[in-house]
Amino acid sequence: MATQTRLFYKALSRSYLSGVRLNTACGLSTLNVHTKRTLSTKELIKDVESEESFVNDIKAPDFPVIVDFHADWCGPCKLLAPKLLEAVREDARFRLLKVNIDNFPETTKKYKIMSVPTVYAFYKGEPLKYFIGFQNTPGLKKFLEEVAELAASKK
């Protein structure tokens, strides 16, 4: 049973990663209805490259930034990632940053990440809201709506 589970997660990981590469390579984009501008997948989703880039990325002036703290070895992270990706693509008011906790221990420590997946929402560098663990699609949409309302109240 454990072997089957491991194989399932490996297959899920491969299909998710190749899907992201394929979408980026094909130039799929999302129309941001708020700015009337088409956003590419690269503009919506970004892997954090360094501790410094993380700080700069969460200080985005015009939109909330959703940060997915995950790990390669985490099964629930692999299940959440495609759902979170789809939710952000559907609602282009947000940007998604992906932080691998194994690669960024200082950032992980700063935000007290004890479990993965943990998803934070930032607006202008300040954390607005977060959740820990897997969320289904309706739960993610509710989370994003609450974040949008909180961000709108801070403008």
mmCIF file of N, CA, C and O in Angstrom, residues 3-66:
data_model
loop_
_atom_site.group_PDB
_atom_site.id
_atom_site.type_symbol
_atom_site.label_atom_id
_atom_site.label_comp_id
_atom_site.label_asym_id
_atom_site.label_seq_id
_atom_site.Cartn_x
_atom_site.Cartn_y
_atom_site.Cartn_z
ATOM 1 N N THR A 3 3.845 1.614 -1.174
ATOM 2 C CA THR A 3 4.467 1.768 -2.488
ATOM 3 C C THR A 3 3.485 2.381 -3.476
ATOM 4 O O THR A 3 3.837 3.272 -4.246
ATOM 5 N N GLN A 4 2.234 1.932 -3.441
ATOM 6 C CA GLN A 4 1.225 2.485 -4.345
ATOM 7 C C GLN A 4 0.999 3.973 -4.061
ATOM 8 O O GLN A 4 0.871 4.773 -4.975
ATOM 9 N N THR A 5 0.970 4.331 -2.777
ATOM 10 C CA THR A 5 0.775 5.727 -2.414
ATOM 11 C C THR A 5 1.934 6.570 -2.930
ATOM 12 O O THR A 5 1.737 7.643 -3.493
ATOM 13 N N ARG A 6 3.182 6.083 -2.730
ATOM 14 C CA ARG A 6 4.350 6.808 -3.203
ATOM 15 C C ARG A 6 4.307 6.990 -4.714
ATOM 16 O O ARG A 6 4.603 8.058 -5.235
ATOM 17 N N LEU A 7 3.929 5.938 -5.429
ATOM 18 C CA LEU A 7 3.843 6.024 -6.885
ATOM 19 C C LEU A 7 2.782 7.023 -7.323
ATOM 20 O O LEU A 7 2.965 7.762 -8.281
ATOM 21 N N PHE A 8 1.653 7.056 -6.596
ATOM 22 C CA PHE A 8 0.591 8.009 -6.899
ATOM 23 C C PHE A 8 1.102 9.442 -6.764
ATOM 24 O O PHE A 8 0.901 10.282 -7.633
ATOM 25 N N TYR A 9 1.791 9.739 -5.654
ATOM 26 C CA TYR A 9 2.306 11.086 -5.441
ATOM 27 C C TYR A 9 3.363 11.458 -6.472
ATOM 28 O O TYR A 9 3.428 12.580 -6.921
ATOM 29 N N LYS A 10 4.217 10.479 -6.848
ATOM 30 C CA LYS A 10 5.218 10.752 -7.879
ATOM 31 C C LYS A 10 4.540 11.092 -9.200
ATOM 32 O O LYS A 10 4.912 12.035 -9.882
ATOM 33 N N ALA A 11 3.526 10.316 -9.566
ATOM 34 C CA ALA A 11 2.810 10.563 -10.821
ATOM 35 C C ALA A 11 2.097 11.916 -10.769
ATOM 36 O O ALA A 11 2.124 12.683 -11.725
ATOM 37 N N LEU A 12 1.474 12.218 -9.624
ATOM 38 C CA LEU A 12 0.784 13.496 -9.463
ATOM 39 C C LEU A 12 1.776 14.643 -9.576
ATOM 40 O O LEU A 12 1.531 15.625 -10.266
ATOM 41 N N SER A 13 2.924 14.491 -8.938
ATOM 42 C CA SER A 13 3.946 15.527 -8.985
ATOM 43 C C SER A 13 4.430 15.748 -10.416
ATOM 44 O O SER A 13 4.534 16.873 -10.869
ATOM 45 N N ARG A 14 4.701 14.673 -11.128
ATOM 46 C CA ARG A 14 5.169 14.795 -12.502
ATOM 47 C C ARG A 14 4.128 15.461 -13.389
ATOM 48 O O ARG A 14 4.438 16.335 -14.162
ATOM 49 N N SER A 15 2.872 15.054 -13.243
ATOM 50 C CA SER A 15 1.840 15.619 -14.111
ATOM 51 C C SER A 15 1.614 17.093 -13.770
ATOM 52 O O SER A 15 1.428 17.918 -14.654
ATOM 53 N N TYR A 16 1.656 17.452 -12.498
ATOM 54 C CA TYR A 16 1.478 18.853 -12.111
ATOM 55 C C TYR A 16 2.616 19.703 -12.657
ATOM 56 O O TYR A 16 2.405 20.732 -13.261
ATOM 57 N N LEU A 17 3.850 19.238 -12.445
ATOM 58 C CA LEU A 17 5.001 20.018 -12.888
ATOM 59 C C LEU A 17 5.030 20.147 -14.405
ATOM 60 O O LEU A 17 5.282 21.213 -14.942
ATOM 61 N N SER A 18 4.752 19.070 -15.121
ATOM 62 C CA SER A 18 4.772 19.170 -16.574
ATOM 63 C C SER A 18 3.623 20.052 -17.066
ATOM 64 O O SER A 18 3.759 20.746 -18.052
ATOM 65 N N GLY A 19 2.504 20.045 -16.353
ATOM 66 C CA GLY A 19 1.399 20.917 -16.722
ATOM 67 C C GLY A 19 1.774 22.377 -16.598
ATOM 68 O O GLY A 19 1.452 23.194 -17.445
ATOM 69 N N VAL A 20 2.495 22.726 -15.522
ATOM 70 C CA VAL A 20 2.925 24.110 -15.344
ATOM 71 C C VAL A 20 3.899 24.490 -16.447
ATOM 72 O O VAL A 20 3.794 25.539 -17.052
ATOM 73 N N ARG A 21 4.851 23.607 -16.749
ATOM 74 C CA ARG A 21 5.813 23.894 -17.816
ATOM 75 C C ARG A 21 5.094 24.042 -19.151
ATOM 76 O O ARG A 21 5.382 24.933 -19.913
ATOM 77 N N LEU A 22 4.153 23.155 -19.424
ATOM 78 C CA LEU A 22 3.432 23.185 -20.683
ATOM 79 C C LEU A 22 2.648 24.491 -20.811
ATOM 80 O O LEU A 22 2.697 25.154 -21.830
ATOM 81 N N ASN A 23 1.941 24.863 -19.748
ATOM 82 C CA ASN A 23 1.161 26.092 -19.802
ATOM 83 C C ASN A 23 2.055 27.308 -19.994
ATOM 84 O O ASN A 23 1.724 28.222 -20.734
ATOM 85 N N THR A 24 3.210 27.317 -19.333
ATOM 86 C CA THR A 24 4.122 28.431 -19.486
ATOM 87 C C THR A 24 4.688 28.456 -20.901
ATOM 88 O O THR A 24 4.763 29.497 -21.529
ATOM 89 N N ALA A 25 5.065 27.286 -21.396
ATOM 90 C CA ALA A 25 5.640 27.208 -22.739
ATOM 91 C C ALA A 25 4.621 27.602 -23.803
ATOM 92 O O ALA A 25 4.956 28.232 -24.798
ATOM 93 N N CYS A 26 3.372 27.234 -23.594
ATOM 94 C CA CYS A 26 2.330 27.559 -24.572
ATOM 95 C C CYS A 26 1.877 29.007 -24.456
ATOM 96 O O CYS A 26 1.132 29.488 -25.293
ATOM 97 N N GLY A 27 2.288 29.680 -23.376
ATOM 98 C CA GLY A 27 1.919 31.083 -23.219
ATOM 99 C C GLY A 27 0.469 31.281 -22.844
ATOM 100 O O GLY A 27 -0.130 32.288 -23.180
ATOM 101 N N LEU A 28 -0.131 30.321 -22.135
ATOM 102 C CA LEU A 28 -1.502 30.497 -21.694
ATOM 103 C C LEU A 28 -1.564 31.689 -20.765
ATOM 104 O O LEU A 28 -0.648 31.972 -20.019
ATOM 105 N N SER A 29 -2.645 32.408 -20.802
ATOM 106 C CA SER A 29 -2.733 33.607 -19.993
ATOM 107 C C SER A 29 -4.120 33.745 -19.402
ATOM 108 O O SER A 29 -5.046 33.041 -19.766
ATOM 109 N N THR A 30 -4.241 34.675 -18.482
ATOM 110 C CA THR A 30 -5.493 34.951 -17.807
ATOM 111 C C THR A 30 -5.792 36.433 -17.963
ATOM 112 O O THR A 30 -4.896 37.257 -17.827
ATOM 113 N N LEU A 31 -7.027 36.762 -18.207
ATOM 114 C CA LEU A 31 -7.411 38.163 -18.322
ATOM 115 C C LEU A 31 -7.734 38.684 -16.933
ATOM 116 O O LEU A 31 -8.581 38.142 -16.231
ATOM 117 N N ASN A 32 -7.039 39.708 -16.525
ATOM 118 C CA ASN A 32 -7.316 40.344 -15.249
ATOM 119 C C ASN A 32 -8.438 41.349 -15.488
ATOM 120 O O ASN A 32 -8.227 42.380 -16.114
ATOM 121 N N VAL A 33 -9.632 41.022 -14.991
ATOM 122 C CA VAL A 33 -10.795 41.864 -15.263
ATOM 123 C C VAL A 33 -10.719 43.201 -14.546
ATOM 124 O O VAL A 33 -11.396 44.142 -14.911
ATOM 125 N N HIS A 34 -9.861 43.300 -13.532
ATOM 126 C CA HIS A 34 -9.773 44.541 -12.775
ATOM 127 C C HIS A 34 -8.876 45.562 -13.471
ATOM 128 O O HIS A 34 -9.119 46.753 -13.383
ATOM 129 N N THR A 35 -7.831 45.090 -14.157
ATOM 130 C CA THR A 35 -6.939 46.016 -14.845
ATOM 131 C C THR A 35 -7.123 45.961 -16.352
ATOM 132 O O THR A 35 -6.468 46.694 -17.072
ATOM 133 N N LYS A 36 -7.990 45.078 -16.830
ATOM 134 C CA LYS A 36 -8.233 44.894 -18.262
ATOM 135 C C LYS A 36 -6.943 44.543 -19.002
ATOM 136 O O LYS A 36 -6.735 44.920 -20.129
ATOM 137 N N ARG A 37 -6.061 43.834 -18.338
ATOM 138 C CA ARG A 37 -4.773 43.476 -18.902
ATOM 139 C C ARG A 37 -4.631 41.963 -18.850
ATOM 140 O O ARG A 37 -5.046 41.323 -17.904
ATOM 141 N N THR A 38 -4.058 41.383 -19.879
ATOM 142 C CA THR A 38 -3.845 39.952 -19.908
ATOM 143 C C THR A 38 -2.550 39.628 -19.166
ATOM 144 O O THR A 38 -1.507 40.215 -19.431
ATOM 145 N N LEU A 39 -2.655 38.700 -18.214
ATOM 146 C CA LEU A 39 -1.502 38.302 -17.425
ATOM 147 C C LEU A 39 -1.047 36.918 -17.850
ATOM 148 O O LEU A 39 -1.853 36.006 -17.963
ATOM 149 N N SER A 40 0.230 36.764 -18.063
ATOM 150 C CA SER A 40 0.762 35.454 -18.423
ATOM 151 C C SER A 40 0.897 34.603 -17.168
ATOM 152 O O SER A 40 0.839 35.104 -16.044
ATOM 153 N N THR A 41 1.092 33.311 -17.371
ATOM 154 C CA THR A 41 1.281 32.399 -16.253
ATOM 155 C C THR A 41 2.487 32.821 -15.418
ATOM 156 O O THR A 41 2.453 32.750 -14.198
ATOM 157 N N LYS A 42 3.533 33.298 -16.071
ATOM 158 C CA LYS A 42 4.723 33.733 -15.340
ATOM 159 C C LYS A 42 4.434 34.935 -14.449
ATOM 160 O O LYS A 42 5.059 35.100 -13.417
ATOM 161 N N GLU A 43 3.511 35.796 -14.846
ATOM 162 C CA GLU A 43 3.158 36.949 -14.024
ATOM 163 C C GLU A 43 2.296 36.548 -12.837
ATOM 164 O O GLU A 43 2.335 37.187 -11.797
ATOM 165 N N LEU A 44 1.493 35.500 -12.996
ATOM 166 C CA LEU A 44 0.602 35.063 -11.928
ATOM 167 C C LEU A 44 1.308 34.200 -10.889
ATOM 168 O O LEU A 44 0.972 34.259 -9.716
ATOM 169 N N ILE A 45 2.251 33.386 -11.318
ATOM 170 C CA ILE A 45 2.861 32.384 -10.460
ATOM 171 C C ILE A 45 4.374 32.524 -10.509
ATOM 172 O O ILE A 45 4.960 32.642 -11.576
ATOM 173 N N LYS A 46 4.995 32.500 -9.325
ATOM 174 C CA LYS A 46 6.443 32.641 -9.275
ATOM 175 C C LYS A 46 7.012 31.766 -8.175
ATOM 176 O O LYS A 46 6.485 31.736 -7.058
ATOM 177 N N ASP A 47 8.091 31.071 -8.485
ATOM 178 C CA ASP A 47 8.854 30.357 -7.465
ATOM 179 C C ASP A 47 9.833 31.343 -6.858
ATOM 180 O O ASP A 47 10.512 32.079 -7.578
ATOM 181 N N VAL A 48 9.911 31.355 -5.545
ATOM 182 C CA VAL A 48 10.821 32.275 -4.863
ATOM 183 C C VAL A 48 12.255 31.851 -5.149
ATOM 184 O O VAL A 48 12.600 30.680 -5.071
ATOM 185 N N GLU A 49 13.077 32.833 -5.493
ATOM 186 C CA GLU A 49 14.469 32.556 -5.865
ATOM 187 C C GLU A 49 15.445 32.811 -4.727
ATOM 188 O O GLU A 49 16.505 32.207 -4.670
ATOM 189 N N SER A 50 15.117 33.736 -3.822
ATOM 190 C CA SER A 50 15.999 34.047 -2.700
ATOM 191 C C SER A 50 15.184 34.684 -1.583
ATOM 192 O O SER A 50 14.037 35.085 -1.789
ATOM 193 N N GLU A 51 15.808 34.785 -0.407
ATOM 194 C CA GLU A 51 15.144 35.420 0.738
ATOM 195 C C GLU A 51 14.812 36.886 0.396
ATOM 196 O O GLU A 51 13.738 37.366 0.729
ATOM 197 N N GLU A 52 15.726 37.560 -0.282
ATOM 198 C CA GLU A 52 15.527 38.964 -0.632
ATOM 199 C C GLU A 52 14.396 39.135 -1.644
ATOM 200 O O GLU A 52 13.594 40.059 -1.545
ATOM 201 N N SER A 53 14.352 38.242 -2.624
ATOM 202 C CA SER A 53 13.287 38.354 -3.628
ATOM 203 C C SER A 53 11.924 38.094 -2.995
ATOM 204 O O SER A 53 10.932 38.694 -3.389
ATOM 205 N N PHE A 54 11.879 37.225 -1.986
ATOM 206 C CA PHE A 54 10.621 36.955 -1.286
ATOM 207 C C PHE A 54 10.097 38.243 -0.653
ATOM 208 O O PHE A 54 8.927 38.599 -0.812
ATOM 209 N N VAL A 55 10.964 38.953 0.046
ATOM 210 C CA VAL A 55 10.564 40.202 0.711
ATOM 211 C C VAL A 55 10.055 41.207 -0.318
ATOM 212 O O VAL A 55 9.024 41.842 -0.108
ATOM 213 N N ASN A 56 10.741 41.335 -1.432
ATOM 214 C CA ASN A 56 10.310 42.273 -2.475
ATOM 215 C C ASN A 56 8.996 41.838 -3.109
ATOM 216 O O ASN A 56 8.136 42.675 -3.401
ATOM 217 N N ASP A 57 8.832 40.548 -3.327
ATOM 218 C CA ASP A 57 7.626 40.044 -3.993
ATOM 219 C C ASP A 57 6.367 40.210 -3.146
ATOM 220 O O ASP A 57 5.292 40.463 -3.683
ATOM 221 N N ILE A 58 6.474 40.074 -1.830
ATOM 222 C CA ILE A 58 5.267 40.199 -1.003
ATOM 223 C C ILE A 58 4.863 41.651 -0.778
ATOM 224 O O ILE A 58 3.775 41.915 -0.300
ATOM 225 N N LYS A 59 5.729 42.588 -1.157
ATOM 226 C CA LYS A 59 5.413 44.010 -1.003
ATOM 227 C C LYS A 59 4.728 44.589 -2.237
ATOM 228 O O LYS A 59 4.736 45.787 -2.449
ATOM 229 N N ALA A 60 4.122 43.742 -3.046
ATOM 230 C CA ALA A 60 3.440 44.197 -4.264
ATOM 231 C C ALA A 60 2.424 45.283 -3.889
ATOM 232 O O ALA A 60 1.624 45.105 -2.987
ATOM 233 N N PRO A 61 2.446 46.413 -4.589
ATOM 234 C CA PRO A 61 1.610 47.541 -4.189
ATOM 235 C C PRO A 61 0.133 47.438 -4.562
ATOM 236 O O PRO A 61 -0.693 48.050 -3.907
ATOM 237 N N ASP A 62 -0.192 46.684 -5.598
ATOM 238 C CA ASP A 62 -1.550 46.755 -6.133
ATOM 239 C C ASP A 62 -2.423 45.545 -5.891
ATOM 240 O O ASP A 62 -3.606 45.579 -6.204
ATOM 241 N N PHE A 63 -1.868 44.463 -5.389
ATOM 242 C CA PHE A 63 -2.649 43.237 -5.301
ATOM 243 C C PHE A 63 -2.146 42.356 -4.166
ATOM 244 O O PHE A 63 -0.991 42.427 -3.783
ATOM 245 N N PRO A 64 -3.033 41.531 -3.622
ATOM 246 C CA PRO A 64 -2.611 40.572 -2.598
ATOM 247 C C PRO A 64 -1.744 39.473 -3.213
ATOM 248 O O PRO A 64 -1.934 39.088 -4.370
ATOM 249 N N VAL A 65 -0.796 38.988 -2.436
ATOM 250 C CA VAL A 65 0.093 37.919 -2.860
ATOM 251 C C VAL A 65 -0.188 36.707 -1.990
ATOM 252 O O VAL A 65 -0.130 36.787 -0.764
ATOM 253 N N ILE A 66 -0.506 35.597 -2.630
ATOM 254 C CA ILE A 66 -0.757 34.335 -1.931
ATOM 255 C C ILE A 66 0.559 33.566 -1.931
ATOM 256 O O ILE A 66 1.154 33.368 -2.984
#
